[in-house]
Coordinates of C-alpha atoms in Angstrom, one line a residue:
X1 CA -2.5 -29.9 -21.7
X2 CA -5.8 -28.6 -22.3
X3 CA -7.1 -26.0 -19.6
X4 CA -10.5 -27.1 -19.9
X5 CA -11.8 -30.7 -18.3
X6 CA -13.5 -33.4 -20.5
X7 CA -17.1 -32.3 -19.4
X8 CA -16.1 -28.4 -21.1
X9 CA -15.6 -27.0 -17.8
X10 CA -12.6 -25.0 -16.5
X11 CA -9.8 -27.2 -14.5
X12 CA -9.4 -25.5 -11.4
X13 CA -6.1 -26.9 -11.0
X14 CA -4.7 -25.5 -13.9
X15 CA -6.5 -21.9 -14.3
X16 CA -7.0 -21.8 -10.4
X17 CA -10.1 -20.5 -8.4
X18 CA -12.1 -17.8 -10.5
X19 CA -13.1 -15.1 -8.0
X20 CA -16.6 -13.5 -8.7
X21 CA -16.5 -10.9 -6.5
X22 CA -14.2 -8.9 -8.8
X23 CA -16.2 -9.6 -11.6
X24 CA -19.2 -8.2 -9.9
X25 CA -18.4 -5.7 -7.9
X26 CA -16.6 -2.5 -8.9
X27 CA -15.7 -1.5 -4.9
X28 CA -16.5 1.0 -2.5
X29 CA -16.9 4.8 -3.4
X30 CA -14.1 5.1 -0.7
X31 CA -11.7 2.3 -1.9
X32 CA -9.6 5.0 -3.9
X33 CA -9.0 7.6 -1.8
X34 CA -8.1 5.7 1.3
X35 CA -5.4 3.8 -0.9
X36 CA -4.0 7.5 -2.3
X37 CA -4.3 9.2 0.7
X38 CA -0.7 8.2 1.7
X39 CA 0.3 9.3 -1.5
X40 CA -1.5 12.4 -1.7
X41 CA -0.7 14.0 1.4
X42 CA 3.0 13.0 0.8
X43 CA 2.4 15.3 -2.6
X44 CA 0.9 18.4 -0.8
X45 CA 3.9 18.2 1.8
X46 CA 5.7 18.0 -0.9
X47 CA 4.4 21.1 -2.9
X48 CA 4.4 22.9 0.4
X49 CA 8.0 22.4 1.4
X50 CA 9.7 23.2 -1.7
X51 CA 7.3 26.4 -1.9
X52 CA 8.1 27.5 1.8
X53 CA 11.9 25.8 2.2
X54 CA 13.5 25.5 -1.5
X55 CA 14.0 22.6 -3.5
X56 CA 16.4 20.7 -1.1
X57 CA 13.8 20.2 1.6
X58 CA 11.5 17.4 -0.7
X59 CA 14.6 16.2 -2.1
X60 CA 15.6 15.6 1.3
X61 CA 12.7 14.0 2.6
X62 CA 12.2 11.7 -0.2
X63 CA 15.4 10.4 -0.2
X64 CA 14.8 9.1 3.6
X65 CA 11.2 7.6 3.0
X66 CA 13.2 6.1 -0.2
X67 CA 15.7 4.5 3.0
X68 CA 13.4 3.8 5.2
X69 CA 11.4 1.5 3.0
X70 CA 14.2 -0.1 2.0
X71 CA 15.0 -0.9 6.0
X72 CA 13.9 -4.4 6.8
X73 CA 13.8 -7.2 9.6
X74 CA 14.5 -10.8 9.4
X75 CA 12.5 -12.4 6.9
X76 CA 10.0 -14.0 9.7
X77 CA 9.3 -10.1 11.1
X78 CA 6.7 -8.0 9.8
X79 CA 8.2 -4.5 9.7
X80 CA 6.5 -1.7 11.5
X81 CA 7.8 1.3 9.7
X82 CA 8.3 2.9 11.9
X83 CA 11.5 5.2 10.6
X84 CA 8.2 6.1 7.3
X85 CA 6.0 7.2 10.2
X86 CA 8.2 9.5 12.1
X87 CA 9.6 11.0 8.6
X88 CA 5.2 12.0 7.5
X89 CA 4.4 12.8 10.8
X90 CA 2.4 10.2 11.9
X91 CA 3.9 8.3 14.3
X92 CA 1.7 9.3 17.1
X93 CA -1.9 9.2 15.4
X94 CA -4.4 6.6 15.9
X95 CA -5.7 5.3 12.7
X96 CA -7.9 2.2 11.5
X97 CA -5.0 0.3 10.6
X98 CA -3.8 0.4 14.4
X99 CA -6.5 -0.6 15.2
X100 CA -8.0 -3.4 12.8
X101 CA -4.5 -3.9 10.7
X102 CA -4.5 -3.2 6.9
X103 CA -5.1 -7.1 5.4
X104 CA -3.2 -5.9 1.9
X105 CA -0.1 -5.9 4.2
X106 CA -0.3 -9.7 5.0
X107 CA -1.9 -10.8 1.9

């Protein structure tokens, strides 16, 4: 089946809905270090552990984020991860996705 309609247009059906915004845009200066930041302060306690505690201490820790991302609820239950955010520490800060959500996670 051809993916282009009779007039030389795309079929929406088949190709789906083009978004222009990503075409367009390249994204905030932001955008990239607010998706690494997890990431990178995970690193630098990383780094810092094995420095001041030995090589078992990140070995350790990222073997229980590694279980507690695996830990789920029923398929109808978005989890909280909780068990992630006691392991980093930040279980009891207030942050924008407390507060507004983080739309990647339902989406």
């Amino acid at each position: 089946m051809d993916s282009s309609s009779y007039t030389g247009l795309p079929n929406k059906l088949v190709q789906g809905i083009t978004s222009v915004k990503s075409s367009l845009t390249t994204g905030h200066i932001l955008e990239k270090t607010e998706t690494t930041y997890v990431e990178k302060t995970d690193t630098f306690h990383h780094h810092m552990a094995r420095s001041v505690l030995g090589i078992q201490a990140p070995l350790k820790l990222k073997t229980e984020l590694q279980i507690a991302s695996k830990m789920g609820r029923l398929p109808c239950l978005p989890s909280s991860r909780l068990m992630a955010d006691v392991l980093r520490g930040t279980n009891e800060d207030i942050s924008f996705d407390d507060i507004l959500n983080n739309p990647r996670e339902y989406g």
